[in-house]
Amino acid sequence: MSLFRINGGKQLHGTVAISGSKNAVLPILAATLLTDEPCILRNVPRIKDVERLLELLASLGVTHEWTSEHDLRVVARDAHLQTLDRKTFASLRGSLLLWGSLVTRFRDVTIPEAGGDIIGNRPIDAHLSALQQLGATIERQDGLYHFSAPNGFVGALVILPEFSVTATEIALMAAVRAKGQTVIKIAAAEPHVQDLALFLQEMGAKIAGAGTHTLTIQGVSQLHGADHTVIPDQIEVGTFAVAAAVTGGDVLITNIVADHVDLVRSKLHQIGVKTELTDHSLHVTASFPLRSFRLQTFPYPGFPTDLQAPFGVLATQCSGTSLIHDPMYEGRLGYVSELIKMGANAIICDPHRVLVTGPTPLHGQEVKSLDIRAGATLLIAGLIADGETIIHDAEVLDRGYEKFEERLRNIGAEITRE
Ligand code: EPU
């Protein structure tokens, strides 16, 4: 494993461009299995999770070719199940995303359970029940799932138990080629779910209601290839905005979709961070003192859980006590213990809530990236800590951020990877 070495105390100044969204491109790659024709995907981030899903798809006979740095051509014409890489399947949480398209394509599929970050119990009941409601039978034995839908999926009313992103995406991919009409209620509306729906529409799917909590899908017998540009990653926008704010910097964040970051912007304003929207860019400037805040994560359009941790480090630099409440995951406050080691004044009330009192100076320490978002958060903490911060397991960040340290270096951070 490699590590990041950060020499803190530098303000960030300059321009940083946002990459394509991890959580949009992963289901879109899974959806390429729904057609024999080539799909062109643009603005694809060069991150580890994409690489691993492409490897997994390659083990299924799906070919791909990078036609430029961020453009990809994917062809699933010769897909088959014989050589599926079960080990990668089992180690990747994103492999769940293949359920809907694999069963649509092969109708009888045996696959291992999926892995992923240790951020708490992540139930998959919603995912299983969606496919059952669309007519699949599912058996689980010895860590394997056997899905069977001998005549394909059949359109139905699918009521999800909660606004689950992946369950919605699996249900969508199962419904687009099902016989008849499907209505998905309590659907997730995140920008990445909308982007998947748009890609499926570009492939010929008939979907109404994307971006709302009710999706109506008229099944079609075939889908065709499509040319799609992946949306920018709104989590990156918030992450770089926080990095600019805590260093008292001045950063122009380009390649954004303004609609996707409304709530994050209004939270930043409430805290005292100035943001100015120009054409597809966000200009972030900050001067202290910053105000403490209360934050609760919600499904979209609420505040994203994936930005809860960066706002935790922001809270250490605000005057007063901030309350952060993440009801969605019970393992996502692990970064707080690492921040406390660095000097943060924080009390973890329970697995979902933390009180952070600031402003407190942070001090360089050796800390560990527990998951993608915790890793990015500690890196931001290292930017404002005095002395040297070492972050172990740097690879965890490569799963979700393209050249993160290089992009921070370009705007003034002193950071190396060893
Ligand atoms: N949850 C609630 N209430 C809700 C909806 C969800 O408590 O209304 C809980 C669930 O029970 C679960 C957690 O929230 O424990 C996440 O739920 P979901 O099923 O939506 O998560 P997911 O589909 O497994 C995706 C992203 C995650 C992101 C979540 C939430 C992908 C590949 N993953 O996960 O991304 O945190 O949605 O937005 O899209 C990350 O990028 O670091 C990451 C973990």
mmCIF file with all atom_site columns, C-alpha atoms in Angstrom, residues 33 51-64 75 78-90 92 95 98 102 106 111-112:
data_model
loop_
_atom_site.group_PDB
_atom_site.id
_atom_site.type_symbol
_atom_site.label_atom_id
_atom_site.label_alt_id
_atom_site.label_comp_id
_atom_site.label_asym_id
_atom_site.label_entity_id
_atom_site.label_seq_id
_atom_site.pdbx_PDB_ins_code
_atom_site.Cartn_x
_atom_site.Cartn_y
_atom_site.Cartn_z
_atom_site.occupancy
_atom_site.B_iso_or_equiv
_atom_site.pdbx_formal_charge
_atom_site.auth_seq_id
_atom_site.auth_comp_id
_atom_site.auth_asym_id
_atom_site.auth_atom_id
_atom_site.pdbx_PDB_model_num
ATOM 1  C CA . LEU A 1 33  ? -24.860 -5.380  -21.151 1.00 0.00 ? 33  LEU A CA 1
ATOM 2  C CA . GLU A 1 51  ? -11.000 -0.111  -13.930 1.00 0.00 ? 51  GLU A CA 1
ATOM 3  C CA . ARG A 1 52  ? -12.223 -2.989  -11.759 1.00 0.00 ? 52  ARG A CA 1
ATOM 4  C CA . LEU A 1 53  ? -15.743 -2.956  -13.193 1.00 0.00 ? 53  LEU A CA 1
ATOM 5  C CA . LEU A 1 54  ? -14.222 -2.967  -16.698 1.00 0.00 ? 54  LEU A CA 1
ATOM 6  C CA . GLU A 1 55  ? -12.087 -5.977  -15.682 1.00 0.00 ? 55  GLU A CA 1
ATOM 7  C CA . LEU A 1 56  ? -15.173 -7.716  -14.390 1.00 0.00 ? 56  LEU A CA 1
ATOM 8  C CA . LEU A 1 57  ? -17.047 -6.960  -17.622 1.00 0.00 ? 57  LEU A CA 1
ATOM 9  C CA . ALA A 1 58  ? -14.023 -8.187  -19.619 1.00 0.00 ? 58  ALA A CA 1
ATOM 10 C CA . SER A 1 59  ? -14.255 -11.511 -17.756 1.00 0.00 ? 59  SER A CA 1
ATOM 11 C CA . LEU A 1 60  ? -17.827 -11.652 -19.119 1.00 0.00 ? 60  LEU A CA 1
ATOM 12 C CA . GLY A 1 61  ? -16.581 -11.133 -22.681 1.00 0.00 ? 61  GLY A CA 1
ATOM 13 C CA . VAL A 1 62  ? -17.455 -7.408  -22.808 1.00 0.00 ? 62  VAL A CA 1
ATOM 14 C CA . THR A 1 63  ? -14.694 -5.604  -24.710 1.00 0.00 ? 63  THR A CA 1
ATOM 15 C CA . HIS A 1 64  ? -13.628 -2.011  -24.217 1.00 0.00 ? 64  HIS A CA 1
ATOM 16 C CA . VAL A 1 75  ? -19.137 -3.650  -26.781 1.00 0.00 ? 75  VAL A CA 1
ATOM 17 C CA . ASP A 1 78  ? -20.176 -11.474 -27.212 1.00 0.00 ? 78  ASP A CA 1
ATOM 18 C CA . ALA A 1 79  ? -21.003 -11.418 -23.503 1.00 0.00 ? 79  ALA A CA 1
ATOM 19 C CA . HIS A 1 80  ? -21.174 -14.846 -21.804 1.00 0.00 ? 80  HIS A CA 1
ATOM 20 C CA . LEU A 1 81  ? -21.124 -16.188 -18.257 1.00 0.00 ? 81  LEU A CA 1
ATOM 21 C CA . GLN A 1 82  ? -18.522 -18.980 -18.534 1.00 0.00 ? 82  GLN A CA 1
ATOM 22 C CA . THR A 1 83  ? -15.456 -17.012 -17.474 1.00 0.00 ? 83  THR A CA 1
ATOM 23 C CA . LEU A 1 84  ? -16.982 -14.570 -14.960 1.00 0.00 ? 84  LEU A CA 1
ATOM 24 C CA . ASP A 1 85  ? -14.273 -13.460 -12.499 1.00 0.00 ? 85  ASP A CA 1
ATOM 25 C CA . ARG A 1 86  ? -15.995 -14.490 -9.260  1.00 0.00 ? 86  ARG A CA 1
ATOM 26 C CA . LYS A 1 87  ? -13.224 -13.172 -7.035  1.00 0.00 ? 87  LYS A CA 1
ATOM 27 C CA . THR A 1 88  ? -13.486 -9.603  -8.388  1.00 0.00 ? 88  THR A CA 1
ATOM 28 C CA . PHE A 1 89  ? -17.274 -9.892  -8.356  1.00 0.00 ? 89  PHE A CA 1
ATOM 29 C CA . ALA A 1 90  ? -17.218 -10.790 -4.658  1.00 0.00 ? 90  ALA A CA 1
ATOM 30 C CA . LEU A 1 92  ? -16.595 -5.112  -5.442  1.00 0.00 ? 92  LEU A CA 1
ATOM 31 C CA . SER A 1 95  ? -20.895 -5.630  -8.854  1.00 0.00 ? 95  SER A CA 1
ATOM 32 C CA . LEU A 1 98  ? -24.882 -5.926  -12.704 1.00 0.00 ? 98  LEU A CA 1
ATOM 33 C CA . LEU A 1 102 ? -27.147 -9.779  -16.190 1.00 0.00 ? 102 LEU A CA 1
ATOM 34 C CA . PHE A 1 106 ? -28.871 -14.403 -19.415 1.00 0.00 ? 106 PHE A CA 1
ATOM 35 C CA . ILE A 1 111 ? -23.207 -14.956 -8.771  1.00 0.00 ? 111 ILE A CA 1
ATOM 36 C CA . PRO A 1 112 ? -21.389 -14.303 -5.488  1.00 0.00 ? 112 PRO A CA 1
#
